[in-house]
XYZ file of C-alpha atoms in Angstrom:
648
model
C 51.355 137.532 98.935
C 49.857 140.788 99.528
C 48.281 141.063 95.804
C 46.657 137.398 96.685
C 45.274 138.809 100.120
C 43.950 141.980 98.303
C 42.233 139.953 95.677
C 40.499 137.844 98.461
C 39.599 140.843 100.297
C 38.178 142.390 96.882
C 36.075 138.948 96.059
C 34.842 138.930 99.674
C 33.844 142.530 99.409
C 31.776 141.998 96.240
C 30.144 138.785 97.694
C 29.190 140.678 100.887
C 27.928 143.747 99.065
C 25.789 141.514 96.709
C 24.375 139.819 99.857
C 23.614 142.900 101.530
C 21.512 144.390 98.569
C 19.452 141.028 98.332
C 18.806 141.181 102.258
C 17.822 144.976 101.903
C 15.485 144.069 99.160
C 14.003 141.142 100.976
C 12.796 143.303 103.964
C 12.462 142.295 107.445
C 11.772 138.629 107.034
C 15.173 137.312 106.628
C 17.044 135.173 109.125
C 18.672 137.193 112.178
C 21.492 134.600 112.095
C 22.520 135.216 108.765
C 22.602 139.114 109.760
C 24.754 138.587 112.635
C 27.277 136.302 110.375
C 27.243 139.375 107.858
C 27.849 141.775 110.486
C 30.817 139.948 111.842
C 32.080 139.234 108.183
C 32.067 142.962 107.845
C 33.844 143.912 111.045
C 36.652 141.112 109.700
C 37.077 142.160 106.377
C 37.092 146.160 107.330
C 39.849 145.251 109.751
C 41.740 143.534 107.083
C 41.203 146.445 104.542
C 42.456 149.073 107.335
C 45.571 146.841 108.042
C 46.051 146.936 104.316
C 45.798 150.820 104.373
C 42.399 150.783 102.616
C 40.439 152.818 105.180
C 37.826 154.136 102.527
C 36.504 150.460 101.917
C 36.772 149.894 105.241
C 34.452 152.516 106.340
C 32.037 151.582 103.704
C 31.705 148.056 105.037
C 31.242 149.489 108.541
C 28.740 151.793 107.880
C 26.604 148.944 106.041
C 27.295 146.855 109.321
C 25.741 149.543 111.361
C 22.787 149.667 109.305
C 22.243 145.780 109.824
C 22.945 146.165 113.393
C 20.389 148.952 114.051
C 18.031 146.906 112.333
C 18.461 144.032 114.634
C 18.587 146.128 117.539
C 21.668 143.977 118.833
C 23.438 146.255 121.310
C 26.526 144.181 121.487
C 26.945 144.338 117.898
C 26.299 147.891 117.434
C 28.454 148.888 120.393
C 31.317 147.033 118.550
C 30.375 148.514 115.165
C 30.323 152.044 116.730
C 33.618 151.557 118.270
C 35.193 150.402 115.047
C 34.006 153.086 112.918
C 35.280 155.810 115.383
C 38.472 153.625 115.371
C 38.664 154.055 111.643
C 37.729 157.424 111.341
C 40.445 158.497 113.887
C 42.850 156.460 111.814
C 42.117 158.798 108.888
C 42.420 161.640 111.318
C 38.746 162.638 111.220
C 38.776 163.252 114.932
C 35.413 165.229 115.088
C 33.540 162.252 113.242
C 35.331 159.719 115.585
C 34.183 161.469 118.632
C 30.565 161.305 117.418
C 30.658 157.388 117.152
C 32.887 156.805 120.117
C 30.173 158.852 122.239
C 27.368 156.560 120.526
C 29.382 153.388 121.835
C 29.840 154.502 125.440
C 26.083 154.282 126.579
C 25.701 150.766 124.952
C 28.963 149.654 126.520
C 27.450 150.838 129.777
C 24.369 149.037 129.613
C 25.964 146.041 128.486
C 28.182 146.398 131.701
C 31.096 145.882 129.188
C 34.466 146.886 131.184
C 37.191 146.389 128.536
C 34.629 147.874 125.666
C 34.152 151.201 127.983
C 38.084 151.321 128.884
C 38.883 150.788 124.691
C 36.361 153.436 123.767
C 37.305 155.797 126.414
C 40.794 155.546 125.593
C 40.433 156.227 121.591
C 37.890 159.079 122.588
C 40.803 160.688 124.700
C 43.292 160.167 121.890
C 40.890 162.345 119.568
C 40.220 164.769 121.919
C 43.887 165.162 122.129
C 44.507 165.618 118.216
C 41.466 168.491 118.307
C 43.321 170.187 121.110
C 40.319 169.618 123.812
C 42.957 168.481 126.596
C 40.788 168.631 129.505
C 38.164 166.235 128.120
C 41.139 164.162 126.832
C 42.676 163.720 130.039
C 39.220 162.861 131.682
C 38.259 160.327 129.260
C 42.115 158.574 129.534
C 41.691 158.702 133.459
C 38.318 156.743 133.084
C 40.090 154.396 130.545
C 42.910 153.570 132.842
C 40.086 152.572 135.624
C 38.323 150.258 133.503
C 41.650 148.800 132.233
C 42.772 148.155 136.032
C 39.199 146.674 136.759
C 39.511 144.330 133.718
C 43.120 143.560 134.697
C 44.401 144.262 131.164
C 47.894 145.191 131.243
C 48.468 146.084 127.712
C 45.543 148.631 128.016
C 46.847 150.345 130.947
C 50.099 150.596 129.245
C 48.423 152.351 125.927
C 46.604 154.590 128.124
C 49.661 155.693 130.140
C 51.131 156.287 126.580
C 48.395 158.340 125.537
C 48.205 160.559 128.772
C 52.064 161.025 128.256
C 51.260 162.377 125.010
C 48.264 164.951 126.307
C 50.772 166.146 129.134
C 53.535 166.529 126.326
C 51.154 168.779 124.102
C 50.209 170.923 127.227
C 53.733 171.516 128.016
C 53.885 169.447 131.507
C 57.330 167.369 130.625
C 57.571 165.684 134.252
C 54.139 164.376 133.929
C 54.682 163.247 130.519
C 57.746 161.377 131.459
C 56.332 159.861 134.251
C 53.585 158.432 131.999
C 55.929 157.445 129.351
C 58.074 155.612 132.170
C 55.286 153.618 133.677
C 54.102 152.501 130.156
C 57.762 151.328 129.275
C 57.717 149.223 132.382
C 54.316 147.528 131.542
C 55.435 147.040 128.003
C 58.664 145.670 128.690
C 56.791 143.060 131.227
C 54.918 142.197 127.776
C 57.962 142.274 125.503
C 56.189 144.659 123.090
C 58.996 146.151 121.064
C 56.621 148.468 119.096
C 54.884 150.004 121.745
C 58.309 150.506 123.686
C 59.714 152.092 120.547
C 56.502 154.754 120.700
C 57.188 155.494 124.207
C 60.976 155.951 123.390
C 59.890 158.540 120.242
C 57.335 160.484 122.681
C 60.232 160.579 125.314
C 62.743 162.068 122.634
C 60.079 164.767 121.955
C 59.650 165.940 125.350
C 63.531 166.013 125.787
C 63.686 167.928 122.582
C 60.945 170.448 123.770
C 63.239 171.026 126.696
C 66.295 171.814 124.716
C 67.752 168.669 125.961
C 69.231 167.548 122.568
C 71.581 164.902 123.550
C 68.925 163.002 125.348
C 66.373 163.486 122.677
C 68.968 162.194 119.838
C 69.518 159.142 122.236
C 65.844 158.187 122.572
C 65.024 158.984 119.113
C 67.698 156.796 117.785
C 66.565 153.922 120.240
C 63.523 154.427 118.340
C 65.022 154.008 114.863
C 66.589 150.823 115.801
C 63.632 148.999 116.997
C 61.489 150.030 114.106
C 63.785 148.960 111.782
C 64.179 145.678 113.282
C 60.171 144.978 113.363
C 59.786 146.742 109.682
C 56.975 148.601 111.293
C 56.369 151.154 108.186
C 53.964 153.407 109.793
C 56.209 153.918 113.252
C 59.565 154.320 110.550
C 57.811 157.236 108.834
C 56.967 158.845 112.353
C 60.589 158.428 113.855
C 61.901 160.011 110.533
C 59.964 162.989 110.836
C 60.546 163.437 114.286
C 64.232 163.228 113.805
C 63.995 165.639 110.870
C 62.174 167.861 113.259
C 65.060 167.411 115.916
C 67.724 168.054 113.143
C 65.789 171.538 112.625
C 66.022 172.317 116.084
C 69.619 172.046 116.106
C 69.737 174.304 112.894
C 70.851 171.275 110.542
C 68.428 171.702 107.711
C 70.586 169.468 105.505
C 70.221 166.338 107.568
C 66.737 167.294 108.397
C 66.021 167.323 104.858
C 67.412 163.468 104.370
C 65.185 162.344 107.035
C 61.875 163.831 105.999
C 62.258 162.758 102.319
C 62.242 159.284 103.978
C 59.224 159.887 105.912
C 57.572 161.398 102.901
C 58.088 158.340 100.918
C 56.600 156.191 103.230
C 53.514 158.024 103.997
C 53.228 158.673 100.336
C 52.961 154.894 99.389
C 50.378 154.439 102.296
C 48.568 157.529 100.931
C 48.723 158.758 104.342
C 47.322 162.355 103.866
C 47.543 163.630 107.378
C 51.154 162.365 107.583
C 52.181 164.095 104.375
C 50.510 167.243 105.442
C 52.845 167.218 108.531
C 55.626 166.544 106.342
C 54.877 169.314 103.824
C 54.853 171.484 107.364
C 58.476 170.331 107.914
C 59.458 170.916 104.396
C 58.477 174.480 104.707
C 60.516 175.080 107.619
C 63.670 173.337 105.991
C 63.059 175.860 103.078
C 62.583 178.857 105.608
C 65.779 177.897 107.329
C 67.601 177.832 104.192
C 66.041 181.312 103.193
C 64.153 179.809 100.018
C 60.897 181.632 100.852
C 59.070 180.985 97.739
C 59.611 177.130 98.469
C 58.553 177.618 102.007
C 55.207 179.267 100.854
C 54.449 176.359 98.395
C 55.168 173.741 101.002
C 53.006 175.694 103.554
C 50.079 176.035 101.356
C 50.097 172.470 100.302
C 50.121 171.915 103.949
C 47.313 173.914 104.814
C 45.151 172.601 102.257
C 45.677 169.188 103.341
C 45.330 170.192 106.959
C 42.054 172.157 106.894
C 39.619 169.050 106.681
C 41.391 167.444 109.747
C 40.535 170.354 112.063
C 43.962 169.834 113.833
C 44.093 173.550 115.565
C 47.738 172.994 116.751
C 48.750 171.861 113.212
C 46.684 174.863 111.363
C 48.415 177.233 113.794
C 51.999 176.097 113.027
C 51.288 176.239 109.200
C 49.715 179.680 109.464
C 52.458 181.209 111.622
C 54.902 180.206 109.181
C 53.215 181.141 106.204
C 52.625 184.475 107.717
C 56.334 184.951 108.155
C 57.533 183.707 104.792
C 54.998 185.972 103.109
C 56.087 188.881 104.893
C 59.710 188.103 103.892
C 58.600 188.391 100.213
C 56.698 191.569 101.119
C 53.597 189.992 100.089
C 52.031 191.821 103.318
C 48.369 191.545 102.364
C 48.665 187.442 102.311
C 51.199 187.813 105.370
C 48.334 189.529 107.266
C 45.703 187.327 106.211
C 47.743 184.618 107.397
C 48.286 186.284 110.662
C 44.523 187.023 111.354
C 43.719 183.308 110.678
C 46.193 182.184 113.094
C 44.962 184.484 115.873
C 41.413 182.900 115.307
C 42.559 179.390 115.621
C 44.704 180.446 118.942
C 41.475 181.897 120.358
C 39.471 178.838 119.359
C 41.979 176.876 121.588
C 41.976 179.014 124.280
C 37.946 178.779 124.461
C 38.145 175.006 124.039
C 40.788 174.961 127.102
C 39.674 177.173 129.906
C 42.881 177.355 132.245
C 40.672 176.431 135.185
C 39.346 173.190 133.272
C 42.839 172.079 132.332
C 44.014 172.787 136.101
C 41.210 170.790 137.405
C 41.607 167.845 135.138
C 45.319 168.061 135.917
C 44.589 167.784 139.749
C 42.059 165.140 139.178
C 44.620 163.031 137.486
C 47.220 163.315 140.363
C 44.402 162.080 142.730
C 43.311 159.462 140.683
C 46.957 158.178 139.920
C 47.813 158.294 143.512
C 44.761 157.480 145.204
C 43.765 154.712 147.480
C 41.058 153.993 145.047
C 43.016 152.645 142.618
C 44.827 150.495 145.018
C 41.476 149.233 146.011
C 40.270 148.458 142.626
C 43.576 146.371 142.034
C 43.126 144.508 145.295
C 39.558 143.866 144.679
C 40.727 142.615 141.103
C 43.091 140.346 142.576
C 40.842 138.977 145.191
C 38.412 138.179 142.529
C 40.829 136.413 140.428
C 41.822 134.230 143.514
C 37.934 133.308 144.120
C 37.612 132.197 140.244
C 40.994 130.211 140.411
C 40.043 126.390 140.557
C 41.256 123.612 142.793
C 44.472 122.874 141.030
C 45.584 126.252 140.701
C 45.116 126.881 144.610
C 46.894 123.967 145.291
C 49.806 125.210 143.271
C 49.601 128.718 144.658
C 49.471 127.073 148.406
C 52.749 124.922 147.420
C 54.690 128.276 145.943
C 53.923 130.023 148.956
C 55.024 127.141 151.234
C 58.197 126.669 149.559
C 58.965 130.576 149.869
C 58.057 130.804 153.628
C 60.164 127.414 154.119
C 63.210 129.125 151.969
C 62.722 132.133 154.253
C 62.773 130.004 157.251
C 65.699 127.885 156.521
C 67.671 131.092 155.886
C 66.551 132.434 159.417
C 67.293 129.454 160.997
C 70.894 128.961 159.186
C 71.733 132.509 160.326
C 70.712 131.687 164.251
C 72.378 128.346 164.031
C 75.370 130.336 162.714
C 75.535 133.272 165.118
C 74.706 130.703 168.110
C 77.812 128.459 167.179
C 79.979 131.282 166.565
C 79.386 132.754 169.854
C 79.368 129.098 171.709
C 82.780 128.418 170.028
C 84.046 131.680 171.526
C 82.999 130.939 174.860
C 84.333 127.584 174.831
C 87.381 128.814 173.625
C 87.573 131.318 176.340
C 87.289 128.738 178.870
C 90.112 126.553 177.152
C 92.579 129.367 177.248
C 92.335 129.919 180.816
C 95.724 131.739 181.157
C 94.841 134.366 178.525
C 91.638 134.795 180.546
C 93.319 135.153 183.853
C 95.652 137.884 182.101
C 92.812 140.016 180.821
C 91.576 139.559 184.574
C 87.771 140.541 183.407
C 85.315 140.103 186.351
C 82.634 137.714 186.287
C 79.996 140.565 186.530
C 81.826 142.382 183.343
C 81.783 138.826 181.534
C 77.890 138.780 182.224
C 77.402 142.187 181.037
C 79.483 141.299 177.807
C 77.433 137.983 177.451
C 73.850 139.763 177.661
C 75.220 142.556 175.167
C 75.787 139.596 172.821
C 72.205 138.151 173.396
C 70.735 141.569 172.815
C 72.459 142.274 169.632
C 71.372 138.927 168.126
C 68.042 139.473 169.388
C 68.115 142.722 167.577
C 69.671 141.260 164.202
C 66.785 138.774 164.378
C 64.124 141.676 164.616
C 65.869 143.035 161.507
C 65.779 139.936 159.828
C 62.369 139.079 160.475
C 61.403 142.677 159.372
C 63.350 142.078 156.136
C 61.458 138.865 155.138
C 58.262 140.537 156.158
C 58.930 143.539 153.837
C 60.302 141.458 151.220
C 57.250 139.243 151.083
C 55.326 142.068 149.828
C 57.313 142.518 146.689
C 57.429 138.605 145.790
C 55.634 137.132 142.606
C 55.778 133.835 141.032
C 57.992 135.300 138.343
C 60.624 136.995 140.637
C 60.931 134.911 143.818
C 64.385 133.578 142.930
C 65.561 136.885 142.343
C 64.143 138.426 145.563
C 65.339 135.413 147.710
C 68.890 136.017 146.210
C 68.373 139.645 147.295
C 67.237 138.885 150.639
C 70.099 136.482 151.176
C 72.658 139.107 150.211
C 70.884 141.442 153.203
C 71.075 138.835 155.702
C 74.838 137.689 154.558
C 75.813 141.265 154.881
C 74.464 141.071 158.699
C 75.884 137.699 159.352
C 79.414 138.706 158.016
C 79.749 141.111 160.897
C 79.158 138.408 163.574
C 81.760 136.275 161.518
C 84.392 138.944 161.592
C 83.769 139.808 165.398
C 84.246 136.429 166.095
C 87.696 136.096 164.507
C 88.740 139.241 166.504
C 89.845 139.948 169.921
C 86.875 142.712 170.365
C 83.365 141.792 170.726
C 82.175 145.300 169.954
C 84.420 147.007 167.354
C 85.170 145.838 163.554
C 87.789 147.375 160.817
C 85.317 148.919 158.316
C 87.895 148.396 155.552
C 87.975 144.534 155.878
C 84.352 144.186 156.408
C 83.744 146.127 153.277
C 86.243 144.180 151.120
C 84.390 140.750 152.128
C 80.970 142.418 151.633
C 81.560 143.766 148.243
C 83.071 140.345 147.127
C 80.026 138.673 148.197
C 77.680 141.118 146.307
C 79.762 140.733 143.161
C 79.558 136.800 143.438
C 75.563 137.079 143.321
C 75.450 138.609 140.077
C 76.765 137.174 136.626
C 76.981 140.402 135.109
C 79.675 141.537 137.505
C 82.499 139.968 135.947
C 83.168 143.135 133.865
C 82.480 145.715 136.408
C 85.341 147.191 138.173
C 84.793 148.097 142.023
C 87.434 150.276 143.459
C 87.625 151.460 147.115
C 89.045 154.027 149.223
C 88.283 153.596 152.693
C 89.813 155.241 155.987
C 91.215 153.234 158.620
C 88.356 153.336 161.347
C 86.373 150.673 163.438
C 82.874 151.021 163.884
C 80.624 149.402 166.327
C 77.872 146.551 165.312
C 74.980 149.163 165.809
C 76.645 151.581 162.920
C 78.087 148.799 160.703
C 74.763 146.663 160.310
C 72.817 149.600 158.661
C 75.946 150.746 156.852
C 76.707 147.375 155.567
C 73.009 147.127 154.302
C 73.180 150.527 152.555
C 76.620 149.322 150.764
C 74.574 146.073 149.914
C 71.634 147.919 148.371
C 73.538 150.596 146.432
C 75.995 148.192 144.936
C 73.563 145.473 144.055
C 71.428 148.375 142.542
C 74.482 149.359 140.251
C 75.329 145.791 139.317
C 71.756 145.081 138.301
C 70.768 148.336 136.385
C 73.568 150.573 135.791
C 75.381 148.917 132.981
C 72.646 147.323 131.106
C 73.674 147.393 127.280
C 77.515 148.275 128.228
C 80.190 146.168 127.860
C 81.748 147.232 131.147
C 81.950 149.892 133.836
C 83.277 151.131 137.167
C 81.754 151.291 140.643
C 83.888 153.860 143.009
C 83.125 153.647 146.964
C 85.099 155.841 149.416
C 84.545 156.365 153.041
C 85.923 159.430 154.813
C 86.036 159.852 158.798
C 86.486 163.208 159.746
C 86.451 164.726 163.932
C 82.699 165.321 163.112
C 81.197 163.462 160.551
C 81.477 160.146 158.531
C 81.120 160.634 154.502
C 80.287 157.794 152.411
C 80.217 158.214 148.969
C 79.205 155.473 146.079
C 79.365 156.168 142.535
C 78.967 154.424 139.136
C 79.646 155.385 135.611
C 76.529 153.777 134.289
C 73.693 154.772 132.239
C 71.907 156.714 135.043
C 68.433 157.734 135.259
C 66.163 160.701 134.708
C 64.449 160.090 138.150
C 64.360 162.028 141.375
C 65.042 160.072 144.731
C 61.472 160.171 145.947
C 60.517 158.517 142.362
C 63.232 155.823 142.929
C 62.085 155.353 146.503
C 58.574 154.887 145.513
C 59.482 152.075 142.857
C 62.225 150.106 144.770
C 62.358 148.543 148.118
C 65.903 148.860 147.881
C 65.686 152.459 147.424
C 63.220 152.440 150.383
C 65.573 150.713 152.606
C 68.792 152.991 151.896
C 66.261 155.828 152.948
C 65.400 154.548 156.111
C 68.666 153.178 157.167
C 70.164 156.598 156.367
C 67.506 158.110 158.653
C 68.547 155.363 161.117
C 71.815 156.703 161.466
C 70.711 160.305 161.524
C 72.365 160.953 158.237
C 71.514 162.680 154.842
C 71.490 161.379 151.380
C 72.019 163.182 148.204
C 71.690 161.457 144.515
C 72.861 162.630 141.452
C 72.009 160.648 137.994
C 73.190 162.989 135.318
C 76.667 160.487 134.789
C 75.579 157.392 136.053
C 74.339 157.298 139.636
C 76.375 158.982 142.537
C 75.047 158.349 146.194
C 76.773 160.711 148.984
C 75.878 159.967 152.454
C 76.713 162.503 155.320
C 76.305 160.862 158.996
C 77.392 162.423 162.353
C 80.556 160.452 163.181
C 80.246 157.006 163.338
C 81.513 155.139 166.078
């Protein structure tokens, strides 16, 4: 099948080439429509050639297309051709040449007001600047790309830019920003079900953890990448992950395993004639030989790598190779060669410093922080959503209206159900009090005190309605057509945790106090029933004997609801089972609540979690409401620790 495709492409090339010669000989009189078709054929065929690892032929076709497009003065076609030439050169690691063509495409796309064209070109331009170590320009270009992809509403484009930004921050040693961008890219790609793109993010996360000497995390992400690459049979991706795993084994002083993986990488890259990839594999082989103290072999591999690396102008790669060569030559007492390599290494290092003034990089980093978190991006997103809404046809508008109507109706029905329950519970309690006259006489509660108690009940009900109203309002901001069922279930759980308190109070002799242990048992059982995956999760409780009032129990119950829900939803992904432990200790001065799971954890701070989750925001706010403090550990699963002044 592959041979047949190659033959067809070759025939097409011959036909295209023959037509081009005849057209050029004919001069300017031939039909412009034929020229446009010819250019589009060149673009289509070059893409097929590039996919079949025949980049030189693809480039030749694109150069022919460039001549025709310039003759036609068709800016749309010319911009596309310039972009494709830059893209093909970048795939061959000829990044200086790629930058030249991308820079020519940008003013054309600007004049055409082609948002997607600008977004894609700035994205690839940023990647090329990264490869030649001009990081300040790389960040600026990728920031612009992200803005344009937001304007165009292109989610995959935004994911690609986030991934590339992560790579830049990884290269300049800013691990936190790198991980932040990779995780944002993973979120986008997961929504789009793009396995290979997710694998690229995992691969790069593995490299970041390797750079931080967190080798367990690095191996975890590397092998996740390898699993996806093998499933999708993505050969370029397989060669990259083999190369990276080899590097990782070298870092943990295991050259034997490193050699196995680098040989697998080299085989794929040789089949694809990937010269840049072969160069990087030679460099790893040189370091493996050095680790085995085989200095002659280390020099041989290093010099092969250097010969291949020079045309690519990859300064970082050149510095790595030159440094290793200088050291290996020194070990064999080849001092002159060692000195020459070391001098060349110093020159390359100075070039990188000149290209990346510290002030420029710092300014670019600050600019990125501002862009990433600025109101401008939010406004752009809102403007895009508004524009899309205005362009919707009448049918879609009716569907949106119906969906919103049902969402509001569902929320109202839940609210009415809670109101009815609380009303009936209190009404039944008062009726019971009237019937049991003898009991009422024994209690000897004066009329004035009963009125105070009744007013207190109404006051609490009113407060609970206000909380319910706030929950519905906040939750509505997170509801989308794809998640409204899940969000309504979460809202239902929150309201149920409040109504459960009133149900328990109704069944006791007290209107103001409730046993915490009994309440927690029923609350956690309700939460478990809401999630199918909870069947294999064991929840254990260690609760001190204590009675709390409604003002303490409602926020405390909501905190427990949110933390348990978070664990059931996220903590045990990919695991067959797990355990959640809950403890509450009540001392003379403080109340301590600890909730811990043994799930997969997450490499995120409390602030980052709060930004991305309504549940975490509620936990944070409810803790403040009780004048408490929260600490969170995510090293081995999630462990929340809440310390409150003694609750009553």
